[in-house]
mmCIF file of C-alpha atoms and ligand atoms in Angstrom:
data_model
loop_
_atom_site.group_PDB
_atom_site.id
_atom_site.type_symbol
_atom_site.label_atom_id
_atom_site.label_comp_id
_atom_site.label_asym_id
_atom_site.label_seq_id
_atom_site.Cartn_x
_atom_site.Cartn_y
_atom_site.Cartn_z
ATOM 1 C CA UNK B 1 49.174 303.713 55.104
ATOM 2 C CA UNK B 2 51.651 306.159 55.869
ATOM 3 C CA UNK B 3 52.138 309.562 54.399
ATOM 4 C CA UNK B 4 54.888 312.202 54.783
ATOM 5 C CA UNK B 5 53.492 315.445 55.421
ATOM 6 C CA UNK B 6 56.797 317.761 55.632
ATOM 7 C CA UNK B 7 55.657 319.698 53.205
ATOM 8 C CA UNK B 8 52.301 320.391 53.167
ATOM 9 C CA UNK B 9 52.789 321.020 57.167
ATOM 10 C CA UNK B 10 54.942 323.779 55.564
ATOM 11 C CA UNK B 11 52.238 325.180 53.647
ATOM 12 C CA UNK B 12 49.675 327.709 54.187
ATOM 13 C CA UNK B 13 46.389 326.558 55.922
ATOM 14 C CA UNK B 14 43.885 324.950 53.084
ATOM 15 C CA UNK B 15 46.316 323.240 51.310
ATOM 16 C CA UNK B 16 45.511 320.104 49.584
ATOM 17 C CA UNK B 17 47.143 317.175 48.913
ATOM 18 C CA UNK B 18 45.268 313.605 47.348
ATOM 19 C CA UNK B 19 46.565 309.962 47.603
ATOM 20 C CA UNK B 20 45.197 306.590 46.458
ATOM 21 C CA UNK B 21 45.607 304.201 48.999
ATOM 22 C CA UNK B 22 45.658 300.076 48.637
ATOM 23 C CA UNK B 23 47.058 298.326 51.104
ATOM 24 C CA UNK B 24 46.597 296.213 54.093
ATOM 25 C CA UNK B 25 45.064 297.371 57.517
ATOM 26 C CA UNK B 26 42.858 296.518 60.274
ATOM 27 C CA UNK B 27 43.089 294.073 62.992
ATOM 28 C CA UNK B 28 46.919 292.285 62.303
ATOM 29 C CA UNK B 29 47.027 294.082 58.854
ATOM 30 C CA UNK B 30 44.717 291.267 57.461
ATOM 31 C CA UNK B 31 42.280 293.478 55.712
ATOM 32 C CA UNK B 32 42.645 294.496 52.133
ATOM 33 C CA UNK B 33 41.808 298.398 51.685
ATOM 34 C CA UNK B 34 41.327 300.588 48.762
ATOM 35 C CA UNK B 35 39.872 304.225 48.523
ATOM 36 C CA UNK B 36 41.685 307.946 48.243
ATOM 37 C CA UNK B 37 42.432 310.472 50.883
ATOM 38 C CA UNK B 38 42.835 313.914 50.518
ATOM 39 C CA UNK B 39 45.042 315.735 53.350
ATOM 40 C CA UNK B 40 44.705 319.484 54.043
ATOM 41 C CA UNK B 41 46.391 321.511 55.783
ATOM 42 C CA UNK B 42 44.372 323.224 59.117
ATOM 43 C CA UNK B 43 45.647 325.693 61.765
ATOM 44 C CA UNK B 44 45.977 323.077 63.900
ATOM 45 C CA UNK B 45 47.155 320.098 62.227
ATOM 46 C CA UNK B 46 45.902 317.879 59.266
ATOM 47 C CA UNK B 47 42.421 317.336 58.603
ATOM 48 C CA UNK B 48 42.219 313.683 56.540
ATOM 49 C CA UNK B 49 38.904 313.212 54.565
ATOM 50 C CA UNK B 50 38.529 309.722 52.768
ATOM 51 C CA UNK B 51 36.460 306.937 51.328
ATOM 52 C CA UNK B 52 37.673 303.550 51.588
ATOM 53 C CA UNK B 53 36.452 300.173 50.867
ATOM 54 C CA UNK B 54 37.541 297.471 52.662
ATOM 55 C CA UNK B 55 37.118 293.364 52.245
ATOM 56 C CA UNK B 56 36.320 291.836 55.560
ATOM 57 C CA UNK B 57 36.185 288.386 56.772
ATOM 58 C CA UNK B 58 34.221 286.717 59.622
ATOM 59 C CA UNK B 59 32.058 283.941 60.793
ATOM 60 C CA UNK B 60 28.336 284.049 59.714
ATOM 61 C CA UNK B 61 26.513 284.399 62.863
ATOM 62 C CA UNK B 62 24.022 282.030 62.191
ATOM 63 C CA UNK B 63 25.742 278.628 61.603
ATOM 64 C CA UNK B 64 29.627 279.540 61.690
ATOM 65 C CA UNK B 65 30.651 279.343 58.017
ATOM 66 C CA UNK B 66 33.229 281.963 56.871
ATOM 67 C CA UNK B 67 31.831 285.022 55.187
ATOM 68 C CA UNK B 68 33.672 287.273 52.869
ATOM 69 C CA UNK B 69 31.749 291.180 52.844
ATOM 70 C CA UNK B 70 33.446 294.394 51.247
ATOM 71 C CA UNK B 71 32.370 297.364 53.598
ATOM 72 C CA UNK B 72 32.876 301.247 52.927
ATOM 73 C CA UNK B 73 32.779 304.049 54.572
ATOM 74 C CA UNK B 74 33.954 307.805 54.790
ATOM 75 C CA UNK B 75 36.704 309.214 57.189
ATOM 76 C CA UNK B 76 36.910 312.419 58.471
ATOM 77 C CA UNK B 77 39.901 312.843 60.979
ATOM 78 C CA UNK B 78 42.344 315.771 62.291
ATOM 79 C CA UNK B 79 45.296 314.370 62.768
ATOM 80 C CA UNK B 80 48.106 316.724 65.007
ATOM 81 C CA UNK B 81 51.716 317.103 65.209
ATOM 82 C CA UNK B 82 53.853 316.371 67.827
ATOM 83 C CA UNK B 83 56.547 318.784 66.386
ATOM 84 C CA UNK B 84 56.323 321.997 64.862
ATOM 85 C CA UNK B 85 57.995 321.956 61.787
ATOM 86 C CA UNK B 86 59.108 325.185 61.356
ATOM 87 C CA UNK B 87 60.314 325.775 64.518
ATOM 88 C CA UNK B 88 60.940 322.219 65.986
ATOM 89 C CA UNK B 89 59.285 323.120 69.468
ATOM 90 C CA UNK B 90 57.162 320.187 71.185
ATOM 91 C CA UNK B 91 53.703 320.544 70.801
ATOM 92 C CA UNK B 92 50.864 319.003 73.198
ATOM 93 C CA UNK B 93 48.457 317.457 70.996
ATOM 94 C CA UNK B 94 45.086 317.096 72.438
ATOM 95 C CA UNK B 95 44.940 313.542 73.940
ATOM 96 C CA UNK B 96 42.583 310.903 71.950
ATOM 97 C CA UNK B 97 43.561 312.683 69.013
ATOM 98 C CA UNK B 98 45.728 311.072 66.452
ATOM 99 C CA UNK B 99 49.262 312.508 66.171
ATOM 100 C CA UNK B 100 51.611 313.225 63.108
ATOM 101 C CA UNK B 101 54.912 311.362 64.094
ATOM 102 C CA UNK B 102 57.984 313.452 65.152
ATOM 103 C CA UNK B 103 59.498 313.064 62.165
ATOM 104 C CA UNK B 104 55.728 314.233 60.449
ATOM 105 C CA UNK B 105 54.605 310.788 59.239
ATOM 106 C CA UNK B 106 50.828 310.512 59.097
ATOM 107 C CA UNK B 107 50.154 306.840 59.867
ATOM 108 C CA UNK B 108 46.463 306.374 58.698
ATOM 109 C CA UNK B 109 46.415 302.592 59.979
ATOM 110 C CA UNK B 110 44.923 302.939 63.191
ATOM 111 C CA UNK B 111 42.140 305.325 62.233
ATOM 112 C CA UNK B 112 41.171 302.825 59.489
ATOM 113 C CA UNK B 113 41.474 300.120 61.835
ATOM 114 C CA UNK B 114 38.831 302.002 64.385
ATOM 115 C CA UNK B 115 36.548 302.762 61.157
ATOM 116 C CA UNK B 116 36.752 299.168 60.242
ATOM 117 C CA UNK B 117 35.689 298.297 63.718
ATOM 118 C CA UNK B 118 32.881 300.730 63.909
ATOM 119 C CA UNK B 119 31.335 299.662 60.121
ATOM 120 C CA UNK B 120 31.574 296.186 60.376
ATOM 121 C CA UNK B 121 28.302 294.568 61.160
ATOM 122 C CA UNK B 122 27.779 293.139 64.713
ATOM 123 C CA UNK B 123 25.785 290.401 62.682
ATOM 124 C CA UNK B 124 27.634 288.786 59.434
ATOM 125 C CA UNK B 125 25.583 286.214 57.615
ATOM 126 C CA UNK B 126 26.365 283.792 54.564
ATOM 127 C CA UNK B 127 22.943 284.499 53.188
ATOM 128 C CA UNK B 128 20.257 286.120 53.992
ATOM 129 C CA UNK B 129 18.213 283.411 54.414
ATOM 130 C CA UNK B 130 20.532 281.505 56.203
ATOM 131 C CA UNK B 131 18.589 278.340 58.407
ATOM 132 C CA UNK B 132 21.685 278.511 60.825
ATOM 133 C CA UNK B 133 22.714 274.782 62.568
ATOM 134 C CA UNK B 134 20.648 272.393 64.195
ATOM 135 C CA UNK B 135 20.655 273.071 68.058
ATOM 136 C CA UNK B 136 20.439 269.278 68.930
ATOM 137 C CA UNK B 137 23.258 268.086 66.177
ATOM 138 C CA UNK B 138 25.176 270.844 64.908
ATOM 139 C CA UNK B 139 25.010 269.843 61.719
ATOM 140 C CA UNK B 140 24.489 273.144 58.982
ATOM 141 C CA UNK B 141 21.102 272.922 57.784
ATOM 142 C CA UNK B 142 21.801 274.420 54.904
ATOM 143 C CA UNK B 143 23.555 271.020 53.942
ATOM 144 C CA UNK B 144 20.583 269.224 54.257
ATOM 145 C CA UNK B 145 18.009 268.552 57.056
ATOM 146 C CA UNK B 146 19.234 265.893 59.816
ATOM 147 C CA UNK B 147 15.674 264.780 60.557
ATOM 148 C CA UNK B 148 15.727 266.824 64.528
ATOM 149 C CA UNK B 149 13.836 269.818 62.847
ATOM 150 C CA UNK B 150 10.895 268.063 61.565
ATOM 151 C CA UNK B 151 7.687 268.632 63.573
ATOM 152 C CA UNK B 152 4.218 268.164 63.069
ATOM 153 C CA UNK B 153 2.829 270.776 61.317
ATOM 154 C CA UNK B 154 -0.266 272.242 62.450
ATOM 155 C CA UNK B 155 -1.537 275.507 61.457
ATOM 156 C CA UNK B 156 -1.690 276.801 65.787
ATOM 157 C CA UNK B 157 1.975 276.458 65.683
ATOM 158 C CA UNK B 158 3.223 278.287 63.348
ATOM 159 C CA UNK B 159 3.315 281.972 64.860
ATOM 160 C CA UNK B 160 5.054 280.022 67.549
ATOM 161 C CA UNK B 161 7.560 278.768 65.015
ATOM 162 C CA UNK B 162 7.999 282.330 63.243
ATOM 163 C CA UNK B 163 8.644 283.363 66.533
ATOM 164 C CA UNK B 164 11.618 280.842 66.946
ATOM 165 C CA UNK B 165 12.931 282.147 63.496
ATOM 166 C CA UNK B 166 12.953 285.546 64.537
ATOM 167 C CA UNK B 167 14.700 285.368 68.257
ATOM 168 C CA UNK B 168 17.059 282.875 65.982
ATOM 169 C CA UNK B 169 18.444 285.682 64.067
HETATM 170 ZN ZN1 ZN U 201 25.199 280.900 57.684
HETATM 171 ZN ZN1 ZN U 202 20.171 267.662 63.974
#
């Protein structure tokens, strides 16, 4: 995830530069990520536009079990020197920015790592039907039912019970 940008830092603003990037990022480098950048030079700095996909892994929110998701989305960041490169004079880049290194590497990890963050959803499920885990047992009841979630049925219930399903999610 990181790119040397000597160069095109030498070069005049609107230059372009593409990479294909697949690698490992995110939280503890755990995530698998694919996609291709394309750097450009700005007045300021380097302007980094991307599209990435990205295989994530969680817990499905409903009864635990592992879930395995590929998200994607598109990054658009400026990223700033710390050194001018013609010169070698310290520059201030502007704070909650991200920085070119002093010896002008652009480290795209952490930005990834914040977009991975930001598209993963709150709410991962193995299925989309998902019947989540029995609240008196535990046990999945997608495995089979344990016998606590049978009920009599009668009709006046069930808005009641679609209710339950619904605050369940
Ligand atoms: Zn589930
Ligand atoms: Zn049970």
């Amino acid at each position: 995830m990181q790119i040397n940008v000597a160069q095109l830092l030498k070069e005049p603003v609107g230059a372009k530069r593409n990479y294909e990037i697949d690698g490992l990022a995110g939280e503890n480098g755990e995530n698998h990520v694919k996609g291709n950048i394309e750097l450009m030079r700005t007045s300021r700095g380097i302007l980094a536009e991307g599209r990435f996909s990205v295989d994530i892994k969680g817990s499905c929110s409903r009864c635990l079990a592992e879930v395995k998701k590929r998200i994607s989305f598109i990054m658009e960041e400026e990223f700033f020197p710390v050194i001018d490169i013609v010169s070698g004079a310290h520059l201030n880049p502007p704070p909650d920015e991200f920085a070119i290194t002093d010896n002008h590497i652009l480290d795209l990890s952490e930005a990834i790592r914040q977009y991975i963050i930001m598209t993963t959803p709150t709410r991962l499920l193995c299925r989309p039907d998902c019947p989540g885990i029995c609240p008196i047992c535990g046990q999945e009841l997608a495995r089979g039912d344990c016998g606590h979630s049978s009920r009599p049925r009668d009709s006046r219930w069930d808005k009641l019970t679609q209710l339950e399903k619904e605050s369940k999610i």
